Coordinates of C-alpha atoms and ligand atoms in Angstrom, one line a residue:
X27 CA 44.5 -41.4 -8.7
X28 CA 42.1 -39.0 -10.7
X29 CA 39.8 -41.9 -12.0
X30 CA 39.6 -43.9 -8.5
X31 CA 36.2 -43.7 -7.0
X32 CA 34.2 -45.7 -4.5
X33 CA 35.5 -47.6 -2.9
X34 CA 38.0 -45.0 -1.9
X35 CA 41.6 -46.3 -0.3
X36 CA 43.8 -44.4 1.6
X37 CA 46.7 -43.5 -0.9
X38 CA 50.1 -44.8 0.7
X39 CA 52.5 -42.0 2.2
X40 CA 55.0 -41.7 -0.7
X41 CA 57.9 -41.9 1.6
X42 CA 58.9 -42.6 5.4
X43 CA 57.3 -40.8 8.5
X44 CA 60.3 -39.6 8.9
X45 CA 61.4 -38.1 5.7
X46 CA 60.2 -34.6 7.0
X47 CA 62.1 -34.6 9.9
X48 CA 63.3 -32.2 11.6
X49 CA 60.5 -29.8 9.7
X50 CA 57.6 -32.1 10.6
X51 CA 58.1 -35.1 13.1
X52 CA 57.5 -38.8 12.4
X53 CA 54.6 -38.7 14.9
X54 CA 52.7 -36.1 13.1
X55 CA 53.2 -37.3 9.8
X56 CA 51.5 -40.8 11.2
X57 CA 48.6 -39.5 12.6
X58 CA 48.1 -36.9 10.2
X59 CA 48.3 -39.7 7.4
X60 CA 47.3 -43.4 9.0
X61 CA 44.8 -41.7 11.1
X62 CA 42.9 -38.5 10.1
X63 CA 43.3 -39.1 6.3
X64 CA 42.1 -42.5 7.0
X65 CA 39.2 -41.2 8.7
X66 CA 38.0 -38.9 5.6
X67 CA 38.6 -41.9 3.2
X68 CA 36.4 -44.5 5.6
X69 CA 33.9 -41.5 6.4
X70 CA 33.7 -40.8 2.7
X71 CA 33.2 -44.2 1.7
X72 CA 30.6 -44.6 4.8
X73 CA 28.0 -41.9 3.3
X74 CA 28.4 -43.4 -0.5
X75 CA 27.5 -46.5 0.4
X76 CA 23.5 -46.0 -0.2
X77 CA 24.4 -44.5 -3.3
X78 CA 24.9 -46.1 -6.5
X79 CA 24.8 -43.5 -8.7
X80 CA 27.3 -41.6 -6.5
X81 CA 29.7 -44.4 -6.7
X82 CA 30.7 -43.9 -10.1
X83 CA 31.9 -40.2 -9.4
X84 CA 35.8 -39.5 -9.1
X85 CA 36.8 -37.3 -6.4
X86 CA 36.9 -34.2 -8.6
X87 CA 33.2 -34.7 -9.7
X88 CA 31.8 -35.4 -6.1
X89 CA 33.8 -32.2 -5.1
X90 CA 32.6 -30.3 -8.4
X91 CA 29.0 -31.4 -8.8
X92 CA 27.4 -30.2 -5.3
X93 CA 24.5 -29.5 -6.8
X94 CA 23.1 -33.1 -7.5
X95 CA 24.4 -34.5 -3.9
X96 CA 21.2 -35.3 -1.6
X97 CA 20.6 -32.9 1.2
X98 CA 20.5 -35.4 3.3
X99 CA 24.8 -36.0 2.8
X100 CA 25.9 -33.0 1.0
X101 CA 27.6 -31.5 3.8
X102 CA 29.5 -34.8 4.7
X103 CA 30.8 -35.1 1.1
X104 CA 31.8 -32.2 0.6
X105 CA 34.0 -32.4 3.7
X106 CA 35.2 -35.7 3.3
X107 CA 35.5 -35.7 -0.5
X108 CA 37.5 -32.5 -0.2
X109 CA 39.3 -34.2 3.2
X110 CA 40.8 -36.6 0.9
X111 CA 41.5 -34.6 -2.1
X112 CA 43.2 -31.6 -0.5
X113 CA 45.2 -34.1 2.0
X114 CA 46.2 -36.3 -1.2
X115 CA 48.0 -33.4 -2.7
X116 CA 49.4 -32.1 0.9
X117 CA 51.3 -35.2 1.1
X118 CA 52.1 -35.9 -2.6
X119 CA 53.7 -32.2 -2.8
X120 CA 56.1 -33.0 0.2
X121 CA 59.3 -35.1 0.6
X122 CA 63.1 -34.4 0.9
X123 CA 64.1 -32.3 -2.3
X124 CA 67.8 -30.9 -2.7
X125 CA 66.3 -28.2 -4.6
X126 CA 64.4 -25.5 -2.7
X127 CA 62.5 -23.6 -4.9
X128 CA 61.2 -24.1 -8.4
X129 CA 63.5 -24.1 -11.7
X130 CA 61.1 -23.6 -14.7
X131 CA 57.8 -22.3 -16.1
X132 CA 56.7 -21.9 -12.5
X133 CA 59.6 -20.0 -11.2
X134 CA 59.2 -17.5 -14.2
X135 CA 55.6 -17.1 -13.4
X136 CA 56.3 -16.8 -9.9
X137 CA 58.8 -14.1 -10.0
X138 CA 56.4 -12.1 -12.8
X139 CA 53.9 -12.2 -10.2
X140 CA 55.0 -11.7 -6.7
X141 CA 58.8 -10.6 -7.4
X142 CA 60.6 -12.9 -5.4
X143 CA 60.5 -16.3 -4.0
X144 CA 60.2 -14.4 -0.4
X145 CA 57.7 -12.4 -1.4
X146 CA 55.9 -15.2 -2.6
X147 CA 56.0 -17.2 0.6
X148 CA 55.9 -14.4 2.8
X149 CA 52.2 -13.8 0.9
X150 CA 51.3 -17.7 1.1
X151 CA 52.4 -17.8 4.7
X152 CA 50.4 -14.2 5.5
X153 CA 47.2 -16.0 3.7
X154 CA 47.2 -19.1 5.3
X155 CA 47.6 -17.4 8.9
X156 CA 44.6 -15.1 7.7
X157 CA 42.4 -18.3 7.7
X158 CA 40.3 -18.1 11.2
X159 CA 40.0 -21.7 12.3
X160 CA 40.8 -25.2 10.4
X161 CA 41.4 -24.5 6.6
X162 CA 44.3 -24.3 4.2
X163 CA 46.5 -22.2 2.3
X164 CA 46.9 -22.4 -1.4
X165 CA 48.9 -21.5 -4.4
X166 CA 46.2 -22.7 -7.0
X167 CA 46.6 -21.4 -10.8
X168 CA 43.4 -20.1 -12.6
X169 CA 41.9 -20.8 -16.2
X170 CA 43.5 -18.1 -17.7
X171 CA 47.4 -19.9 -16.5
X172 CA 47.8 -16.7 -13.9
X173 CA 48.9 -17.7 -10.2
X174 CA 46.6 -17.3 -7.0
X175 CA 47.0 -17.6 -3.4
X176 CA 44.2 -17.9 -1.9
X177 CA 42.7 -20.0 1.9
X178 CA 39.6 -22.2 1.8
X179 CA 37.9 -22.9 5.5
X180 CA 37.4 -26.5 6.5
X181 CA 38.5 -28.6 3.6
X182 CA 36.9 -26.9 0.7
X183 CA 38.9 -27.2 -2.0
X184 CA 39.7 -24.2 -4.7
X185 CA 38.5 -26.6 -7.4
X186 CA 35.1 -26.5 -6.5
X187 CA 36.1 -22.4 -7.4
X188 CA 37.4 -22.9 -10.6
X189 CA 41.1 -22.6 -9.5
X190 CA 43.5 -25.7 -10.2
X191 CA 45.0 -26.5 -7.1
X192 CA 49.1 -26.6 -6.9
X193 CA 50.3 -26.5 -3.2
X194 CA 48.1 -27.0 -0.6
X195 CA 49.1 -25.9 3.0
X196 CA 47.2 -27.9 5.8
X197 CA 46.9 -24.9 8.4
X198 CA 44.4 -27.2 10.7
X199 CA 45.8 -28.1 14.1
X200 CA 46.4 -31.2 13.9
X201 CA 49.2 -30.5 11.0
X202 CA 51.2 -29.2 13.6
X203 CA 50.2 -29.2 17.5
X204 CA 52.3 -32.2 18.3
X205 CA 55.6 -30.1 17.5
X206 CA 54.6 -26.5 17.6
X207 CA 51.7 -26.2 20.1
X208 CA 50.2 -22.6 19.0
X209 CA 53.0 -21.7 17.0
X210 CA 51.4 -21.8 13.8
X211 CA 54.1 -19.5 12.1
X212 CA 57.0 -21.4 13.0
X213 CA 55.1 -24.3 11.1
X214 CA 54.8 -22.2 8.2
X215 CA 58.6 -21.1 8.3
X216 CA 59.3 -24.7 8.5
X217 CA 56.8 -26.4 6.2
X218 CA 58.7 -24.5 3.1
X219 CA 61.4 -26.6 3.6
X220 CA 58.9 -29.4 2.9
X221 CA 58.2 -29.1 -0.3
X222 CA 59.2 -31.3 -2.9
X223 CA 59.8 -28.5 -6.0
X224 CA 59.9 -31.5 -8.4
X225 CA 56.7 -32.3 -7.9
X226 CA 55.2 -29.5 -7.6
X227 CA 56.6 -28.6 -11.1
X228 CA 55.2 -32.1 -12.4
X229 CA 51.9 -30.8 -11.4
X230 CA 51.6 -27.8 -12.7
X231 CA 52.7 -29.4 -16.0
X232 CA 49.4 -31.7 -15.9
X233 CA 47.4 -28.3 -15.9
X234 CA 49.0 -27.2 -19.3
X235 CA 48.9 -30.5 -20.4
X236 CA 45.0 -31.2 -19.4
X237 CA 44.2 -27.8 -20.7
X238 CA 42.1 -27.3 -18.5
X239 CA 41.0 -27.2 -14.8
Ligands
MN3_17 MN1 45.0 -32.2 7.7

């Protein structure tokens, strides 16, 4: 996935649109995935097109080298780029997992930092609500290996900050309206029992082993 770049296809959902069920219904999990993800891959691929140059770059460059993007599509790239990315790892991170919450490295930096597992997702959950608007919540882990919750609006995504990105919460509407209307909370409450701790714990092992963001 990391060296793929234009053209850009839509990743396959790693498991059933119903594997999330009765967290996150079928329905949302098809438009969320076959439609809007679809639409940031094709909208991506769209303003590359009359780039060459622009081509070569992996997601993680396009997101992390703003700077040399044309005025003329910087914007669109960095919300489709970061679209893609961010939803990527949203849907990689969650499946059906017997074990519901992590067992290793993580867990021990988790508990150093915030406590307790509660705590933890009581502060992920209270970050994410915090976020005015479409945008997402985050446990990302910084250069120095230290944990950080944090929200990005829109789909900007924390590597363009410097942070490694570990679990991304989608806190945009469409994650949610079909099954919980307003009710962003209950979403929340529900979404923990989402996420696949294996992994998540996978993932955090490729920062270590990349050393480096
Ligand atoms: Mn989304």
């Amino acid at each position: 996935m990391e060296r793929e770049h234009y053209k850009f296809s839509l990743l396959p959902l790693p498991y059933d649109y119903s594997a999330l069920e009765p967290y996150i219904d079928s329905e949302t999990i098809y438009l969320h995935h076959d439609r809007h993800l679809k639409t940031y891959v094709e909208n991506l691929n769209l303003a590359l097109q009359d780039y060459p140059n622009l081509k070569k770059l992996t997601l993680e460059e396009l997101i992390l080298n703003q700077r040399i993007l044309p005025d003329k599509i910087r914007q669109n790239i960095i919300n489709n780029a970061g679209g893609v990315y961010n939803h990527n790892l949203y849907f990689q991170i969650m499946g059906k997992c017997s074990i519901k919450e992590p067992q290793g490295m993580l867990k021990k930096l988790i508990l150093k930092q915030y406590s307790s597992m509660e705590n933890f997702k009581a502060l992920l959950k209270k970050t994410a609500l915090s976020q005015f608007g479409s945008g997402w919540g985050w446990l990302t882990v910084c250069r120095s290996g230290g944990l950080r919750i944090i929200s990005t609006a829109n789909q900007n995504c924390p590597i363009s900050m410097n942070l490694f990105p570990l679990i991304p919460l989608d806190v945009w509407e469409h994650a949610y309206y079909l099954k919980y209307q307003n009710r962003r909370t209950d979403y929340i409450d529900n979404w923990f029992n989402v996420i696949n701790w294996g992994i998540v714990e996978n993932h955090f092992d490729t920062f270590y082993k990349k050393g480096k963001i």
